[in-house]
Coordinates of N, CA and C in Angstrom, one line a residue:
X1 N -102.7 80.2 198.1 CA -103.7 79.1 198.5 C -103.2 78.2 199.4
X2 N -101.9 78.0 199.0 CA -101.0 77.2 199.6 C -100.8 77.2 201.2
X3 N -100.4 76.4 202.0 CA -99.8 76.5 203.2 C -98.2 76.8 203.4
X4 N -97.7 75.9 202.5 CA -96.4 76.0 202.4 C -95.7 75.7 201.2
X5 N -94.8 76.4 200.7 CA -93.8 77.3 201.3 C -94.6 79.0 201.2
X6 N -94.6 79.6 202.2 CA -95.3 81.0 201.9 C -94.8 82.0 200.7
X7 N -95.5 82.8 200.1 CA -95.0 83.7 199.3 C -93.6 84.2 199.4
X8 N -93.5 84.6 200.7 CA -92.3 85.3 201.1 C -90.9 84.2 201.1
X9 N -91.2 83.1 201.6 CA -90.7 81.9 201.3 C -90.0 81.6 200.1
X10 N -90.9 81.7 199.2 CA -90.5 81.1 197.8 C -89.7 82.4 197.4
X11 N -90.1 83.4 197.6 CA -89.4 84.9 196.9 C -87.9 84.6 197.2
X12 N -87.8 84.4 198.5 CA -86.3 84.4 199.4 C -85.4 83.1 198.9
X13 N -86.4 82.3 198.8 CA -85.6 81.0 198.2 C -84.8 81.2 196.5
X14 N -86.0 82.1 195.7 CA -85.1 82.5 194.5 C -84.1 83.2 194.6
X15 N -84.3 83.9 195.3 CA -83.0 85.2 195.4 C -81.8 84.5 195.8
X16 N -82.2 83.8 197.2 CA -80.6 83.3 197.5 C -79.9 82.7 196.4
X17 N -80.8 81.3 195.8 CA -80.6 80.8 194.5 C -79.8 81.6 193.4
X18 N -80.2 82.7 193.4 CA -79.5 83.4 192.4 C -78.5 83.9 192.8
X19 N -78.2 84.5 193.7 CA -77.6 85.1 194.7 C -75.9 84.3 194.4
X20 N -76.3 83.0 195.4 CA -75.3 81.9 195.5 C -75.0 81.0 194.4
X21 N -75.8 80.7 193.7 CA -75.5 79.5 192.6 C -75.5 80.5 191.2
X22 N -76.2 81.4 191.0 CA -75.8 82.0 189.5 C -74.9 83.1 189.4
X23 N -75.2 84.0 190.4 CA -74.3 85.2 190.5 C -72.6 85.0 190.0
X24 N -72.3 84.0 191.0 CA -70.6 83.6 190.6 C -70.4 83.4 189.4
X25 N -71.2 82.8 188.3 CA -70.9 82.4 187.1 C -71.2 83.6 186.1
X26 N -71.8 84.5 186.2 CA -72.2 85.5 185.4 C -71.5 86.8 185.6
X27 N -71.3 87.5 184.3 CA -70.1 88.4 184.3 C -70.7 89.6 183.4
X28 N -70.0 90.6 183.5 CA -70.4 91.8 182.9 C -72.0 92.6 183.1
X29 N -72.5 93.2 182.0 CA -73.6 93.8 182.3 C -74.9 92.9 182.7
X30 N -74.9 91.7 182.5 CA -75.6 90.5 182.7 C -75.3 90.4 184.4
X31 N -74.2 90.6 184.7 CA -74.1 90.5 186.4 C -74.8 91.7 186.9
X32 N -74.9 92.9 186.6 CA -75.4 94.1 186.7 C -76.9 93.6 187.0
X33 N -77.5 93.3 186.0 CA -78.7 93.0 185.5 C -79.2 92.2 186.8
X34 N -78.5 91.0 187.0 CA -78.8 90.0 187.9 C -78.9 90.5 189.2
X35 N -78.0 91.2 189.5 CA -78.1 92.2 190.9 C -79.3 92.9 191.2
X36 N -79.7 93.5 190.1 CA -80.8 94.6 190.4 C -82.0 93.6 190.3
X37 N -82.2 92.5 189.7 CA -83.2 91.4 190.1 C -83.4 90.9 191.4
X38 N -82.4 90.7 192.2 CA -82.1 90.0 193.2 C -82.4 91.0 194.3
X39 N -82.0 92.3 194.0 CA -82.3 93.4 194.9 C -84.2 93.5 194.9
X40 N -84.5 93.5 193.5 CA -85.8 93.6 193.6 C -86.6 92.5 194.5
X41 N -86.1 91.4 194.1 CA -86.8 89.9 195.1 C -86.6 90.4 196.5
X42 N -85.3 91.2 197.0 CA -85.2 91.3 198.4 C -86.2 92.1 199.0
X43 N -86.4 93.2 197.9 CA -87.2 94.5 198.3 C -88.8 93.9 198.6
X44 N -89.6 93.2 197.4 CA -90.5 92.3 197.9 C -90.7 91.6 199.2
X45 N -89.7 90.8 199.6 CA -89.6 90.4 200.7 C -89.8 91.1 201.8
X46 N -89.0 91.8 202.0 CA -89.0 92.9 202.9 C -90.5 93.6 203.0
X47 N -91.2 93.9 202.0 CA -92.3 94.8 201.9 C -93.4 94.0 202.3
X48 N -93.2 92.4 201.9 CA -94.3 91.6 202.4 C -94.3 91.3 203.8
X49 N -93.1 91.2 204.4 CA -92.8 91.5 205.9 C -93.3 92.6 206.7
X50 N -93.0 93.5 206.1 CA -93.2 94.9 207.0 C -94.6 95.8 206.6
X51 N -95.0 95.6 205.4 CA -96.0 96.5 204.9 C -97.5 96.3 205.6
X52 N -97.8 95.5 206.1 CA -99.2 95.6 206.8 C -99.0 96.1 208.3
X53 N -97.9 95.8 208.9 CA -97.7 96.5 210.2 C -97.5 97.8 210.2
X54 N -96.8 98.0 208.8 CA -96.2 99.9 208.9 C -97.5 100.4 208.5
X55 N -98.1 100.1 207.1 CA -99.6 100.4 207.2 C -100.4 101.0 208.1
X56 N -100.8 99.9 208.8 CA -101.8 99.8 209.9 C -101.2 101.1 211.0
X57 N -99.9 101.1 211.1 CA -99.3 102.2 212.0 C -99.5 103.5 211.6
X58 N -99.4 103.6 210.0 CA -99.1 104.7 209.6 C -100.5 105.5 209.4
X59 N -101.8 104.5 209.4 CA -103.1 104.6 209.2 C -103.8 105.4 210.7
X60 N -103.2 104.5 211.7 CA -103.5 105.1 212.8 C -102.9 106.6 213.5
X61 N -101.7 106.9 213.0 CA -101.1 108.1 213.2 C -101.7 109.0 212.4
X62 N -101.8 108.9 211.0 CA -103.0 109.9 210.4 C -104.4 109.9 211.1
X63 N -105.0 109.2 211.3 CA -106.4 109.3 212.0 C -106.4 110.1 213.3
X64 N -105.5 110.1 214.3 CA -105.3 110.7 215.4 C -104.9 112.3 214.9
X65 N -103.9 112.6 213.8 CA -103.3 113.8 213.6 C -104.4 114.4 212.8
X66 N -105.3 113.8 211.9 CA -106.4 114.6 211.4 C -107.5 114.6 211.6
X67 N -107.8 113.8 212.8 CA -109.3 113.6 213.6 C -110.4 113.3 212.2
X68 N -109.8 112.2 211.6 CA -110.6 111.5 210.5 C -110.4 110.2 210.1
X69 N -111.3 109.9 209.3 CA -111.1 108.2 209.0 C -111.3 108.4 207.7
X70 N -110.2 106.8 207.1 CA -110.4 106.6 205.7 C -109.4 105.5 205.3
X71 N -109.2 105.6 204.3 CA -107.9 105.0 203.7 C -106.6 105.1 203.8
X72 N -105.6 104.4 203.8 CA -104.4 105.2 203.9 C -104.0 106.2 203.0
X73 N -104.4 106.0 201.5 CA -104.4 106.7 200.2 C -105.3 107.9 200.5
X74 N -106.5 107.8 201.3 CA -107.0 109.2 201.4 C -106.5 110.0 202.7
X75 N -106.3 109.0 203.6 CA -105.6 110.1 204.8 C -104.3 110.9 204.1
X76 N -103.7 110.0 203.4 CA -102.5 110.6 203.0 C -102.9 111.7 202.0
X77 N -103.8 111.9 201.5 CA -104.2 112.9 200.5 C -104.7 113.9 201.4
X78 N -105.7 113.7 202.0 CA -106.1 114.4 203.2 C -104.9 115.4 203.7
X79 N -103.9 114.8 204.3 CA -102.7 115.5 205.1 C -102.3 116.3 204.1
X80 N -101.6 116.0 202.7 CA -101.1 116.8 202.0 C -101.9 117.9 201.4
X81 N -103.2 117.6 201.1 CA -103.9 118.7 201.1 C -103.8 120.0 202.1
X82 N -103.9 119.8 203.2 CA -103.7 120.5 204.7 C -102.7 121.2 204.4
X83 N -101.6 120.5 204.1 CA -100.4 120.9 204.3 C -100.0 122.2 203.3
X84 N -100.6 121.7 201.7 CA -100.6 122.6 200.8 C -101.5 123.7 200.9
X85 N -102.6 124.0 202.0 CA -103.4 125.1 202.2 C -102.8 125.7 203.5
X86 N -101.5 125.0 204.0 CA -101.0 125.6 205.4 C -101.9 125.7 206.4
X87 N -102.6 124.5 206.6 CA -103.4 124.6 207.6 C -102.6 123.6 208.8
X88 N -101.8 122.6 208.1 CA -100.9 122.0 209.5 C -99.4 122.2 208.7
X89 N -98.6 122.4 209.8 CA -97.0 122.6 209.4 C -96.1 121.7 210.5
X90 N -95.0 122.2 210.4 CA -94.2 121.1 211.4 C -94.5 121.8 212.9
X91 N -95.1 122.8 212.7 CA -95.4 123.0 214.3 C -96.4 122.5 215.1
X92 N -97.5 121.7 213.9 CA -98.5 121.1 214.5 C -97.8 119.8 215.3
X93 N -98.7 119.6 216.3 CA -98.3 118.8 217.3 C -98.4 117.2 216.6
X94 N -97.5 116.5 216.5 CA -97.3 115.0 216.3 C -97.1 115.1 214.6
X95 N -97.1 116.2 214.0 CA -96.9 116.0 212.4 C -95.3 115.7 212.0
X96 N -94.4 116.2 212.6 CA -92.9 115.9 212.9 C -92.7 114.4 212.8
X97 N -93.2 114.0 214.2 CA -92.8 112.6 214.6 C -93.5 111.6 213.5
X98 N -94.6 112.0 213.2 CA -95.2 111.2 212.1 C -94.6 111.0 210.8
X99 N -94.2 112.1 210.0 CA -93.3 112.1 209.1 C -92.1 111.5 209.1
X100 N -91.4 111.5 210.2 CA -90.0 111.0 210.8 C -90.3 109.6 211.0
X101 N -91.3 108.9 211.6 CA -91.4 107.4 211.3 C -92.1 107.1 210.3
X102 N -93.0 107.7 209.3 CA -93.3 107.1 208.2 C -92.1 106.9 207.4
X103 N -91.3 107.9 207.2 CA -89.9 108.0 206.3 C -88.9 106.7 206.7
X104 N -89.1 106.5 208.2 CA -88.2 105.2 208.8 C -88.5 104.0 208.2
X105 N -90.2 103.7 208.4 CA -90.8 102.5 208.1 C -90.2 102.1 206.8
X106 N -90.4 103.4 205.7 CA -90.5 103.2 204.1 C -88.9 103.2 203.8
X107 N -87.7 103.3 204.7 CA -86.3 103.1 204.7 C -86.1 101.5 204.6
X108 N -86.8 101.0 206.0 CA -86.7 99.6 206.4 C -87.1 98.7 205.3
X109 N -88.0 99.1 204.6 CA -88.5 98.2 203.2 C -87.3 98.5 202.0
X110 N -87.2 99.9 201.7 CA -86.4 100.2 200.5 C -84.9 100.2 200.8
X111 N -84.3 100.8 201.8 CA -82.8 100.9 201.8 C -82.5 100.3 203.6
X112 N -82.5 99.2 204.0 CA -82.4 99.0 205.2 C -80.9 98.8 205.5
X113 N -80.1 98.9 204.6 CA -78.7 99.1 204.6 C -78.1 100.4 204.5
X114 N -78.9 101.6 204.3 CA -78.6 102.9 203.9 C -78.0 103.5 205.3
X115 N -76.7 103.9 205.3 CA -75.9 104.1 206.7 C -76.5 105.2 207.5
X116 N -77.3 106.0 207.1 CA -78.0 107.1 208.1 C -79.0 106.7 208.6
X117 N -79.4 105.7 207.9 CA -80.9 104.9 208.3 C -80.1 103.9 209.3
X118 N -79.2 103.3 209.3 CA -78.9 102.2 210.5 C -78.3 103.3 211.7
X119 N -77.5 104.4 211.4 CA -77.3 105.3 212.5 C -78.7 105.8 213.2
X120 N -79.6 106.1 212.4 CA -80.8 107.0 213.2 C -81.3 105.7 214.0
X121 N -81.2 104.7 213.5 CA -81.7 103.4 214.5 C -81.0 103.4 215.6
X122 N -79.7 103.5 215.7 CA -79.1 103.1 216.7 C -79.2 104.3 217.5
X123 N -79.6 105.7 217.2 CA -80.1 106.8 218.2 C -81.3 106.6 218.9
X124 N -82.1 105.6 218.6 CA -83.2 105.7 218.9 C -83.5 104.8 220.2

């Protein structure tokens, strides 16, 4: 409910503090656990920044693809059921593009430094 700093700014500040001030003085297995924690904070920061737009775009694609309405979870369940029943497949117009974009959006949050992801960004 506070105006400043935002949750994203707070999480980023903690991650930066841990990365810059604490990491250099921690050794061994604790250093590994610290890096895991910092990576988790970085992931949450990216998720907060990208989730709303990515989810809205995914839901819009699913609504168009399925000709149905519902929550993102419901739409994904409906798509999964249609795929399982053989009602849609990669020959279905827009399905491959939807799956590709959804994967790229998820990688932007989870693995933005993944070499193949970066390479694909450069090809589009």
